[in-house]
PDB file of C-alpha atoms in Angstrom:
ATOM      1  CA  MET Z 158      -0.138  -0.296   0.129  1.00  0.00           C
ATOM      2  CA  ALA Z 159       3.117   2.489   0.594  1.00  0.00           C
ATOM      3  CA  ARG Z 160       4.413   1.540  -2.372  1.00  0.00           C
ATOM      4  CA  TYR Z 161       0.771   2.343  -4.321  1.00  0.00           C
ATOM      5  CA  HIS Z 162       0.533   5.565  -2.381  1.00  0.00           C
ATOM      6  CA  SER Z 163       4.063   6.841  -3.206  1.00  0.00           C
ATOM      7  CA  ALA Z 164       3.075   6.296  -6.873  1.00  0.00           C
ATOM      8  CA  GLY Z 165       0.046   8.130  -6.651  1.00  0.00           C
ATOM      9  CA  VAL Z 166      -2.760   6.002  -5.961  1.00  0.00           C
ATOM     10  CA  ARG Z 167      -5.570   6.662  -3.592  1.00  0.00           C
ATOM     11  CA  THR Z 168      -5.917   4.140  -0.853  1.00  0.00           C
ATOM     12  CA  VAL Z 169      -7.940   3.716   1.428  1.00  0.00           C
ATOM     13  CA  LEU Z 170      -8.303   0.971   4.132  1.00  0.00           C
ATOM     14  CA  VAL Z 171     -11.528  -0.474   5.944  1.00  0.00           C
ATOM     15  CA  CYS Z 172     -11.612  -1.754   9.323  1.00  0.00           C
ATOM     16  CA  ALA Z 173     -14.816  -3.746  10.209  1.00  0.00           C
ATOM     17  CA  THR Z 174     -14.181  -3.572  14.543  1.00  0.00           C
ATOM     18  CA  GLY Z 175     -12.776  -1.244  17.000  1.00  0.00           C
ATOM     19  CA  GLY Z 176     -10.297  -4.286  18.217  1.00  0.00           C
ATOM     20  CA  GLU Z 177     -12.344  -3.931  21.488  1.00  0.00           C
ATOM     21  CA  GLU Z 178     -11.406  -7.763  22.536  1.00  0.00           C
ATOM     22  CA  GLY Z 179      -7.636  -7.859  21.486  1.00  0.00           C
ATOM     23  CA  ASP Z 180      -4.899  -9.059  23.436  1.00  0.00           C
ATOM     24  CA  ILE Z 181      -2.116  -7.117  24.931  1.00  0.00           C
ATOM     25  CA  LEU Z 182       0.807  -8.691  23.814  1.00  0.00           C
ATOM     26  CA  ASN Z 183       2.969  -5.926  24.672  1.00  0.00           C
ATOM     27  CA  PRO Z 184       3.915  -6.026  28.664  1.00  0.00           C
ATOM     28  CA  ALA Z 185       4.834  -2.559  28.768  1.00  0.00           C
ATOM     29  CA  MET Z 186       1.424  -1.680  27.212  1.00  0.00           C
ATOM     30  CA  ASP Z 187      -0.458  -3.600  29.776  1.00  0.00           C
ATOM     31  CA  THR Z 188      -1.557  -1.304  32.364  1.00  0.00           C
ATOM     32  CA  PRO Z 189      -5.515  -0.139  33.779  1.00  0.00           C
ATOM     33  CA  GLU Z 190      -5.800   2.771  32.193  1.00  0.00           C
ATOM     34  CA  VAL Z 191      -5.031   1.373  29.093  1.00  0.00           C
ATOM     35  CA  ARG Z 192      -7.178  -1.928  29.704  1.00  0.00           C
ATOM     36  CA  ALA Z 193     -10.011   0.951  30.456  1.00  0.00           C
ATOM     37  CA  GLU Z 194      -9.533   2.656  27.021  1.00  0.00           C
ATOM     38  CA  LEU Z 195      -8.433  -0.018  24.580  1.00  0.00           C
ATOM     39  CA  ALA Z 196     -11.266   0.729  21.946  1.00  0.00           C
ATOM     40  CA  ALA Z 197      -9.505   4.304  22.030  1.00  0.00           C
ATOM     41  CA  VAL Z 198      -5.999   2.991  21.787  1.00  0.00           C
ATOM     42  CA  ARG Z 199      -6.561   0.580  19.288  1.00  0.00           C
ATOM     43  CA  ARG Z 200      -8.243   3.632  16.978  1.00  0.00           C
ATOM     44  CA  SER Z 201      -5.154   5.779  18.007  1.00  0.00           C
ATOM     45  CA  GLU Z 202      -2.627   2.664  16.891  1.00  0.00           C
ATOM     46  CA  LEU Z 203      -4.380   2.126  13.804  1.00  0.00           C
ATOM     47  CA  GLU Z 204      -4.719   6.146  12.627  1.00  0.00           C
ATOM     48  CA  ARG Z 205      -1.036   6.067  13.714  1.00  0.00           C
ATOM     49  CA  ALA Z 206       0.093   3.089  11.312  1.00  0.00           C
ATOM     50  CA  ALA Z 207      -2.083   3.838   8.630  1.00  0.00           C
ATOM     51  CA  GLY Z 208      -0.350   7.197   8.503  1.00  0.00           C
ATOM     52  CA  VAL Z 209       2.841   5.921   8.313  1.00  0.00           C
ATOM     53  CA  ILE Z 210       1.856   3.568   5.168  1.00  0.00           C
ATOM     54  CA  GLY Z 211      -0.045   6.846   3.573  1.00  0.00           C
ATOM     55  CA  TYR Z 212      -3.103   5.985   3.865  1.00  0.00           C
ATOM     56  CA  ASP Z 213      -5.559   8.692   2.034  1.00  0.00           C
ATOM     57  CA  GLU Z 214      -8.594   7.185   4.243  1.00  0.00           C
ATOM     58  CA  VAL Z 215      -9.121   5.253   6.773  1.00  0.00           C
ATOM     59  CA  VAL Z 216     -13.328   3.836   7.287  1.00  0.00           C
ATOM     60  CA  MET Z 217     -14.788   2.528  10.213  1.00  0.00           C
ATOM     61  CA  LEU Z 218     -17.472   0.551   9.559  1.00  0.00           C
ATOM     62  CA  GLY Z 219     -18.392  -0.236  13.367  1.00  0.00           C
ATOM     63  CA  TYR Z 220     -18.551  -3.454  14.785  1.00  0.00           C
ATOM     64  CA  ARG Z 221     -17.531  -4.986  17.774  1.00  0.00           C
ATOM     65  CA  ASP Z 222     -14.695  -6.882  17.696  1.00  0.00           C
ATOM     66  CA  SER Z 223     -15.665 -10.961  18.267  1.00  0.00           C
ATOM     67  CA  GLY Z 224     -13.326 -12.141  19.871  1.00  0.00           C
ATOM     68  CA  MET Z 225     -11.923 -15.587  19.409  1.00  0.00           C
ATOM     69  CA  ALA Z 226     -14.386 -18.384  18.917  1.00  0.00           C
ATOM     70  CA  GLY Z 227     -15.478 -19.818  22.541  1.00  0.00           C
ATOM     71  CA  THR Z 228     -15.640 -16.734  24.431  1.00  0.00           C
ATOM     72  CA  PRO Z 229     -18.275 -14.669  25.719  1.00  0.00           C
ATOM     73  CA  ALA Z 230     -17.384 -11.790  23.126  1.00  0.00           C
ATOM     74  CA  ASN Z 231     -18.011 -14.237  20.232  1.00  0.00           C
ATOM     75  CA  GLU Z 232     -21.214 -14.553  21.401  1.00  0.00           C
ATOM     76  CA  ASN Z 233     -21.951 -10.680  21.826  1.00  0.00           C
ATOM     77  CA  PRO Z 234     -24.702  -9.695  18.967  1.00  0.00           C
ATOM     78  CA  ALA Z 235     -23.146  -6.403  18.433  1.00  0.00           C
ATOM     79  CA  CYS Z 236     -19.634  -8.180  17.435  1.00  0.00           C
ATOM     80  CA  PHE Z 237     -18.955  -8.708  13.708  1.00  0.00           C
ATOM     81  CA  ALA Z 238     -18.907 -12.163  13.181  1.00  0.00           C
ATOM     82  CA  ARG Z 239     -22.724 -12.121  14.948  1.00  0.00           C
ATOM     83  CA  SER Z 240     -23.677  -9.192  12.131  1.00  0.00           C
ATOM     84  CA  ARG Z 241     -26.267 -10.082   9.170  1.00  0.00           C
ATOM     85  CA  LEU Z 242     -23.958 -11.081   6.708  1.00  0.00           C
ATOM     86  CA  ASP Z 243     -26.519  -8.706   4.119  1.00  0.00           C
ATOM     87  CA  GLU Z 244     -26.032  -5.576   6.603  1.00  0.00           C
ATOM     88  CA  ALA Z 245     -22.145  -5.808   6.480  1.00  0.00           C
ATOM     89  CA  VAL Z 246     -22.219  -6.387   3.119  1.00  0.00           C
ATOM     90  CA  GLY Z 247     -24.531  -3.523   1.851  1.00  0.00           C
ATOM     91  CA  ALA Z 248     -22.228  -1.228   4.648  1.00  0.00           C
ATOM     92  CA  LEU Z 249     -18.848  -1.993   2.284  1.00  0.00           C
ATOM     93  CA  VAL Z 250     -20.799  -1.686  -0.754  1.00  0.00           C
ATOM     94  CA  ALA Z 251     -21.690   1.709   0.128  1.00  0.00           C
ATOM     95  CA  VAL Z 252     -17.995   2.458   0.794  1.00  0.00           C
ATOM     96  CA  ILE Z 253     -16.660   0.595  -2.604  1.00  0.00           C
ATOM     97  CA  ARG Z 254     -19.545   2.991  -4.370  1.00  0.00           C
ATOM     98  CA  ARG Z 255     -18.092   6.219  -2.817  1.00  0.00           C
ATOM     99  CA  VAL Z 256     -14.539   5.235  -3.070  1.00  0.00           C
ATOM    100  CA  ARG Z 257     -14.780   3.629  -6.499  1.00  0.00           C
ATOM    101  CA  PRO Z 258     -11.550   1.629  -6.299  1.00  0.00           C
ATOM    102  CA  GLN Z 259     -10.152  -0.676  -9.223  1.00  0.00           C
ATOM    103  CA  VAL Z 260      -8.429  -3.050  -7.117  1.00  0.00           C
ATOM    104  CA  MET Z 261      -9.462  -4.444  -3.805  1.00  0.00           C
ATOM    105  CA  VAL Z 262      -7.539  -6.514  -1.027  1.00  0.00           C
ATOM    106  CA  THR Z 263      -9.004  -8.727   1.439  1.00  0.00           C
ATOM    107  CA  TYR Z 264      -8.471 -11.661   3.783  1.00  0.00           C
ATOM    108  CA  GLY Z 265      -8.531 -15.423   2.348  1.00  0.00           C
ATOM    109  CA  GLU Z 266     -10.391 -18.230   2.372  1.00  0.00           C
ATOM    110  CA  ASP Z 267      -7.572 -20.116   4.044  1.00  0.00           C
ATOM    111  CA  HIS Z 268      -7.668 -19.262   8.189  1.00  0.00           C
ATOM    112  CA  SER Z 269      -6.233 -22.706   9.536  1.00  0.00           C
ATOM    113  CA  GLY Z 270      -2.689 -20.563  10.658  1.00  0.00           C
ATOM    114  CA  TYR Z 271      -4.827 -17.852  12.870  1.00  0.00           C
ATOM    115  CA  PRO Z 272      -8.798 -18.737  12.551  1.00  0.00           C
ATOM    116  CA  HIS Z 273      -9.643 -15.259  13.648  1.00  0.00           C
ATOM    117  CA  PRO Z 274     -13.933 -14.702  13.858  1.00  0.00           C
ATOM    118  CA  ASP Z 275     -13.409 -11.748  12.483  1.00  0.00           C
ATOM    119  CA  HIS Z 276     -11.260 -12.070   9.660  1.00  0.00           C
ATOM    120  CA  ILE Z 277     -13.298 -15.236   8.701  1.00  0.00           C
ATOM    121  CA  ARG Z 278     -15.919 -12.710   8.583  1.00  0.00           C
ATOM    122  CA  THR Z 279     -14.023  -9.962   6.620  1.00  0.00           C
ATOM    123  CA  HIS Z 280     -13.416 -12.577   3.772  1.00  0.00           C
ATOM    124  CA  GLU Z 281     -17.143 -13.446   3.281  1.00  0.00           C
ATOM    125  CA  VAL Z 282     -18.587  -9.937   3.383  1.00  0.00           C
ATOM    126  CA  GLY Z 283     -15.117  -8.609   1.381  1.00  0.00           C
ATOM    127  CA  LEU Z 284     -16.283 -11.519  -1.765  1.00  0.00           C
ATOM    128  CA  ALA Z 285     -19.588 -10.839  -1.809  1.00  0.00           C
ATOM    129  CA  ALA Z 286     -19.393  -6.961  -1.491  1.00  0.00           C
ATOM    130  CA  PHE Z 287     -16.949  -7.182  -4.385  1.00  0.00           C
ATOM    131  CA  SER Z 288     -19.619  -8.686  -6.872  1.00  0.00           C
ATOM    132  CA  ALA Z 289     -22.573  -6.681  -5.379  1.00  0.00           C
ATOM    133  CA  ALA Z 290     -20.873  -3.560  -5.861  1.00  0.00           C
ATOM    134  CA  GLY Z 291     -21.302  -3.804  -9.395  1.00  0.00           C
ATOM    135  CA  ASP Z 292     -24.787  -4.982  -9.162  1.00  0.00           C
ATOM    136  CA  GLY Z 293     -27.574  -2.288  -9.905  1.00  0.00           C
ATOM    137  CA  ALA Z 294     -29.890  -4.382  -8.068  1.00  0.00           C
ATOM    138  CA  ALA Z 295     -28.318  -4.537  -5.332  1.00  0.00           C
ATOM    139  CA  TYR Z 296     -28.826  -2.241  -2.125  1.00  0.00           C
ATOM    140  CA  PRO Z 297     -29.842   0.890  -4.409  1.00  0.00           C
ATOM    141  CA  ARG Z 298     -29.597   2.713  -1.507  1.00  0.00           C
ATOM    142  CA  ALA Z 299     -25.852   2.310  -1.091  1.00  0.00           C
ATOM    143  CA  GLY Z 300     -25.140   4.636  -4.544  1.00  0.00           C
ATOM    144  CA  VAL Z 301     -24.773   4.376  -7.980  1.00  0.00           C
ATOM    145  CA  ALA Z 302     -22.977   0.829  -9.193  1.00  0.00           C
ATOM    146  CA  TRP Z 303     -19.629   0.476  -9.744  1.00  0.00           C
ATOM    147  CA  GLN Z 304     -17.531  -2.699  -9.949  1.00  0.00           C
ATOM    148  CA  PRO Z 305     -13.574  -2.966  -9.249  1.00  0.00           C
ATOM    149  CA  GLN Z 306     -11.811  -4.992 -11.281  1.00  0.00           C
ATOM    150  CA  LYS Z 307      -9.673  -6.953  -9.834  1.00  0.00           C
ATOM    151  CA  LEU Z 308      -9.866  -8.897  -5.452  1.00  0.00           C
ATOM    152  CA  TYR Z 309      -6.929 -10.166  -4.080  1.00  0.00           C
ATOM    153  CA  TYR Z 310      -6.282 -12.350  -0.822  1.00  0.00           C
ATOM    154  CA  ILE Z 311      -3.881 -11.282   1.540  1.00  0.00           C
ATOM    155  CA  THR Z 312      -1.261 -13.814   2.158  1.00  0.00           C
ATOM    156  CA  TRP Z 313       2.490 -15.137   3.608  1.00  0.00           C
ATOM    157  CA  SER Z 314       4.036 -17.490   1.106  1.00  0.00           C
ATOM    158  CA  ARG Z 315       5.712 -20.923   2.237  1.00  0.00           C
ATOM    159  CA  THR Z 316       8.743 -19.042   0.436  1.00  0.00           C
ATOM    160  CA  ARG Z 317       8.633 -16.120   2.358  1.00  0.00           C
ATOM    161  CA  MET Z 318       8.595 -18.104   5.831  1.00  0.00           C
ATOM    162  CA  LEU Z 319      11.212 -20.906   4.428  1.00  0.00           C
ATOM    163  CA  ALA Z 320      13.706 -17.835   3.994  1.00  0.00           C
ATOM    164  CA  THR Z 321      13.297 -16.097   6.613  1.00  0.00           C
ATOM    165  CA  HIS Z 322      13.462 -19.510   8.754  1.00  0.00           C
ATOM    166  CA  ALA Z 323      16.730 -20.169   7.049  1.00  0.00           C
ATOM    167  CA  LYS Z 324      18.094 -16.858   7.633  1.00  0.00           C
ATOM    168  CA  PHE Z 325      17.787 -17.011  11.176  1.00  0.00           C
ATOM    169  CA  LEU Z 326      19.653 -20.293  11.165  1.00  0.00           C
ATOM    170  CA  GLU Z 327      22.239 -18.975   9.085  1.00  0.00           C
ATOM    171  CA  LEU Z 328      23.008 -16.125  11.193  1.00  0.00           C
ATOM    172  CA  GLY Z 329      23.381 -18.742  13.847  1.00  0.00           C
ATOM    173  CA  MET Z 330      20.091 -17.490  15.716  1.00  0.00           C
ATOM    174  CA  GLU Z 331      16.880 -19.590  16.870  1.00  0.00           C
ATOM    175  CA  SER Z 332      14.469 -19.269  14.785  1.00  0.00           C
ATOM    176  CA  PRO Z 333      10.813 -19.005  15.912  1.00  0.00           C
ATOM    177  CA  PHE Z 334       9.725 -20.641  12.907  1.00  0.00           C
ATOM    178  CA  THR Z 335       9.143 -24.039  14.546  1.00  0.00           C
ATOM    179  CA  GLU Z 336       8.456 -27.115  12.758  1.00  0.00           C
ATOM    180  CA  GLU Z 337       4.596 -27.322  13.946  1.00  0.00           C
ATOM    181  CA  ARG Z 338       4.342 -23.298  13.191  1.00  0.00           C
ATOM    182  CA  LEU Z 339       6.075 -24.132   9.377  1.00  0.00           C
ATOM    183  CA  ALA Z 340       3.632 -27.180   9.120  1.00  0.00           C
ATOM    184  CA  ARG Z 341       0.325 -25.386   9.482  1.00  0.00           C
ATOM    185  CA  MET Z 342       1.210 -21.828   8.146  1.00  0.00           C
ATOM    186  CA  GLY Z 343       2.181 -20.146   5.079  1.00  0.00           C
ATOM    187  CA  GLN Z 344       0.288 -20.241   1.440  1.00  0.00           C
ATOM    188  CA  ALA Z 345       1.240 -22.875  -0.462  1.00  0.00           C
ATOM    189  CA  ASP Z 346       3.725 -21.819  -3.328  1.00  0.00           C
ATOM    190  CA  GLN Z 347       1.806 -22.652  -6.107  1.00  0.00           C
ATOM    191  CA  GLU Z 348      -1.395 -20.897  -5.027  1.00  0.00           C
ATOM    192  CA  ILE Z 349       0.651 -17.433  -5.297  1.00  0.00           C
ATOM    193  CA  THR Z 350      -0.369 -15.594  -8.451  1.00  0.00           C
ATOM    194  CA  THR Z 351       1.325 -12.160  -7.506  1.00  0.00           C
ATOM    195  CA  ARG Z 352       4.288 -10.910  -5.878  1.00  0.00           C
ATOM    196  CA  VAL Z 353       5.216  -7.180  -5.497  1.00  0.00           C
ATOM    197  CA  GLU Z 354       8.431  -5.921  -5.144  1.00  0.00           C
ATOM    198  CA  ILE Z 355       8.484  -3.528  -2.024  1.00  0.00           C
ATOM    199  CA  SER Z 356      12.347  -3.765  -0.896  1.00  0.00           C
ATOM    200  CA  SER Z 357      12.179   0.470  -0.514  1.00  0.00           C
ATOM    201  CA  TRP Z 358       9.057  -0.027   1.486  1.00  0.00           C
ATOM    202  CA  ALA Z 359      10.289  -2.772   3.982  1.00  0.00           C
ATOM    203  CA  ASP Z 360      10.752  -0.395   6.650  1.00  0.00           C
ATOM    204  CA  VAL Z 361       7.343   0.893   6.310  1.00  0.00           C
ATOM    205  CA  ARG Z 362       6.109  -2.329   6.729  1.00  0.00           C
ATOM    206  CA  THR Z 363       7.789  -2.559  10.414  1.00  0.00           C
ATOM    207  CA  ALA Z 364       7.170   0.830  11.364  1.00  0.00           C
ATOM    208  CA  ALA Z 365       3.660   0.032  10.693  1.00  0.00           C
ATOM    209  CA  LEU Z 366       3.286  -2.774  12.829  1.00  0.00           C
ATOM    210  CA  ARG Z 367       5.226  -1.431  15.806  1.00  0.00           C
ATOM    211  CA  ALA Z 368       2.488   1.521  15.692  1.00  0.00           C
ATOM    212  CA  HIS Z 369       0.571  -1.110  17.146  1.00  0.00           C
ATOM    213  CA  ALA Z 370       1.963  -1.048  20.316  1.00  0.00           C
ATOM    214  CA  THR Z 371      -0.869  -2.994  22.112  1.00  0.00           C
ATOM    215  CA  GLN Z 372      -0.585  -5.723  19.977  1.00  0.00           C
ATOM    216  CA  VAL Z 373       3.155  -6.371  19.043  1.00  0.00           C
ATOM    217  CA  ASP Z 374       5.630  -7.555  21.793  1.00  0.00           C
ATOM    218  CA  PRO Z 375       8.880  -4.998  20.634  1.00  0.00           C
ATOM    219  CA  THR Z 376      10.780  -8.200  21.517  1.00  0.00           C
ATOM    220  CA  SER Z 377       9.198 -10.572  19.218  1.00  0.00           C
ATOM    221  CA  SER Z 378      11.569 -13.099  17.318  1.00  0.00           C
ATOM    222  CA  TRP Z 379       8.484 -13.706  15.078  1.00  0.00           C
ATOM    223  CA  TRP Z 380       8.074  -9.945  14.229  1.00  0.00           C
ATOM    224  CA  PHE Z 381      11.728  -8.371  14.464  1.00  0.00           C
ATOM    225  CA  GLY Z 382      14.091 -10.985  15.479  1.00  0.00           C
ATOM    226  CA  LEU Z 383      16.236 -10.480  12.545  1.00  0.00           C
ATOM    227  CA  PRO Z 384      18.024  -6.869  12.185  1.00  0.00           C
ATOM    228  CA  PRO Z 385      16.178  -4.972   9.923  1.00  0.00           C
ATOM    229  CA  GLU Z 386      19.184  -4.730   7.598  1.00  0.00           C
ATOM    230  CA  VAL Z 387      18.829  -8.511   7.130  1.00  0.00           C
ATOM    231  CA  GLU Z 388      14.878  -8.451   7.471  1.00  0.00           C
ATOM    232  CA  ARG Z 389      14.724  -5.929   4.322  1.00  0.00           C
ATOM    233  CA  THR Z 390      16.630  -8.487   2.246  1.00  0.00           C
ATOM    234  CA  VAL Z 391      15.279 -11.800   3.032  1.00  0.00           C
ATOM    235  CA  HIS Z 392      11.719 -11.853   1.090  1.00  0.00           C
ATOM    236  CA  PRO Z 393      11.331  -8.129  -0.106  1.00  0.00           C
ATOM    237  CA  PHE Z 394       8.044  -8.474  -1.454  1.00  0.00           C
ATOM    238  CA  GLU Z 395       4.307  -8.940  -0.614  1.00  0.00           C
ATOM    239  CA  ASP Z 396       2.525 -12.212  -1.807  1.00  0.00           C
ATOM    240  CA  TYR Z 397      -1.179 -12.221  -3.044  1.00  0.00           C
ATOM    241  CA  VAL Z 398      -3.695 -14.405  -4.339  1.00  0.00           C
ATOM    242  CA  LEU Z 399      -6.313 -13.265  -7.365  1.00  0.00           C
ATOM    243  CA  ALA Z 400      -8.996 -14.648  -6.506  1.00  0.00           C
ATOM    244  CA  ARG Z 401     -11.116 -12.481  -9.105  1.00  0.00           C
ATOM    245  CA  ASP Z 402     -10.117 -10.916 -12.050  1.00  0.00           C
ATOM    246  CA  LEU Z 403     -12.477  -8.973 -14.521  1.00  0.00           C
ATOM    247  CA  THR Z 404      -9.942  -7.115 -16.474  1.00  0.00           C
ATOM    248  CA  GLY Z 405     -10.334  -9.380 -19.519  1.00  0.00           C
ATOM    249  CA  ALA Z 406      -6.512  -9.554 -19.995  1.00  0.00           C
ATOM    250  CA  GLY Z 407      -6.036 -13.004 -20.236  1.00  0.00           C
ATOM    251  CA  GLY Z 408      -4.166 -15.087 -17.290  1.00  0.00           C
ATOM    252  CA  ILE Z 409      -0.783 -15.161 -16.705  1.00  0.00           C
ATOM    253  CA  GLU Z 410       2.169 -17.732 -18.104  1.00  0.00           C
ATOM    254  CA  ALA Z 411       2.432 -21.175 -16.645  1.00  0.00           C
ATOM    255  CA  GLY Z 412       4.670 -20.714 -13.795  1.00  0.00           C
ATOM    256  CA  GLY Z 413       4.772 -16.642 -14.160  1.00  0.00           C
ATOM    257  CA  LEU Z 414       3.825 -14.364 -11.389  1.00  0.00           C
ATOM    258  CA  GLU Z 415       2.043 -10.497 -11.432  1.00  0.00           C
ATOM    259  CA  ASP Z 416       4.083  -8.140 -10.254  1.00  0.00           C
ATOM    260  CA  ASP Z 417       1.370  -5.497  -9.935  1.00  0.00           C
ATOM    261  CA  LEU Z 418      -1.881  -5.601  -8.073  1.00  0.00           C
ATOM    262  CA  PHE Z 419      -2.822  -3.009 -11.173  1.00  0.00           C
ATOM    263  CA  ARG Z 420      -2.028  -5.672 -14.543  1.00  0.00           C
ATOM    264  CA  GLY Z 421      -4.806  -5.304 -16.721  1.00  0.00           C
ATOM    265  CA  VAL Z 422      -6.217  -3.081 -15.245  1.00  0.00           C
ATOM    266  CA  VAL Z 423      -7.883   0.495 -17.634  1.00  0.00           C
TER     267      VAL Z 423
END
């Protein structure tokens, strides 16, 4: 997103929930004051992260964080996971028709690595809204129909995870990418369709992550274990899965990868 924003592309982030139920993973932030105002703290963190990346706009859909499956928060009728699908889709359709994006990016179908109910719901809503936004008969009060041309799923490829793991070992460091994690996480390489080079913006990604101070432990070897000058060279790409393509540009050659989310967009 930082790369495209720097090139003049208008970038808009839609956030479904306020993060009220999230764990505080940074011990320095785990105070009674922060817990009492967690929703406001999370909103401030989001604004700082969005500013680091350069988003032109952040849209809040206003749903409550659903927590994890089996928790009381997940039973709250106001949470995103319990929302009416047609209502949530309509809310996102209204944003799409106002912003008029050519490309949308959302969570993918595979949540086995981290089955957060809100990530699952975001996938369902994003996928449905992508199609509904272009249907003039759907949600007529949500504005004039607009059809985005491409829909992508964000992902972490196995290539990225294995390369990071190998770099830890090469440097004689203990890798947080354990065999158990490697077994259940990481998109299969053959499923990756798009790989966008971001070497000039790798530090932006790290700085934006650190802006979510309650959600990220600054001592985490998973996120920050490698020296920055090494981290930015290990896998200087963001990987995606192209889920919908209405450009008519044709497929990618066998074994090939797109290098631009806007390939074929007119």
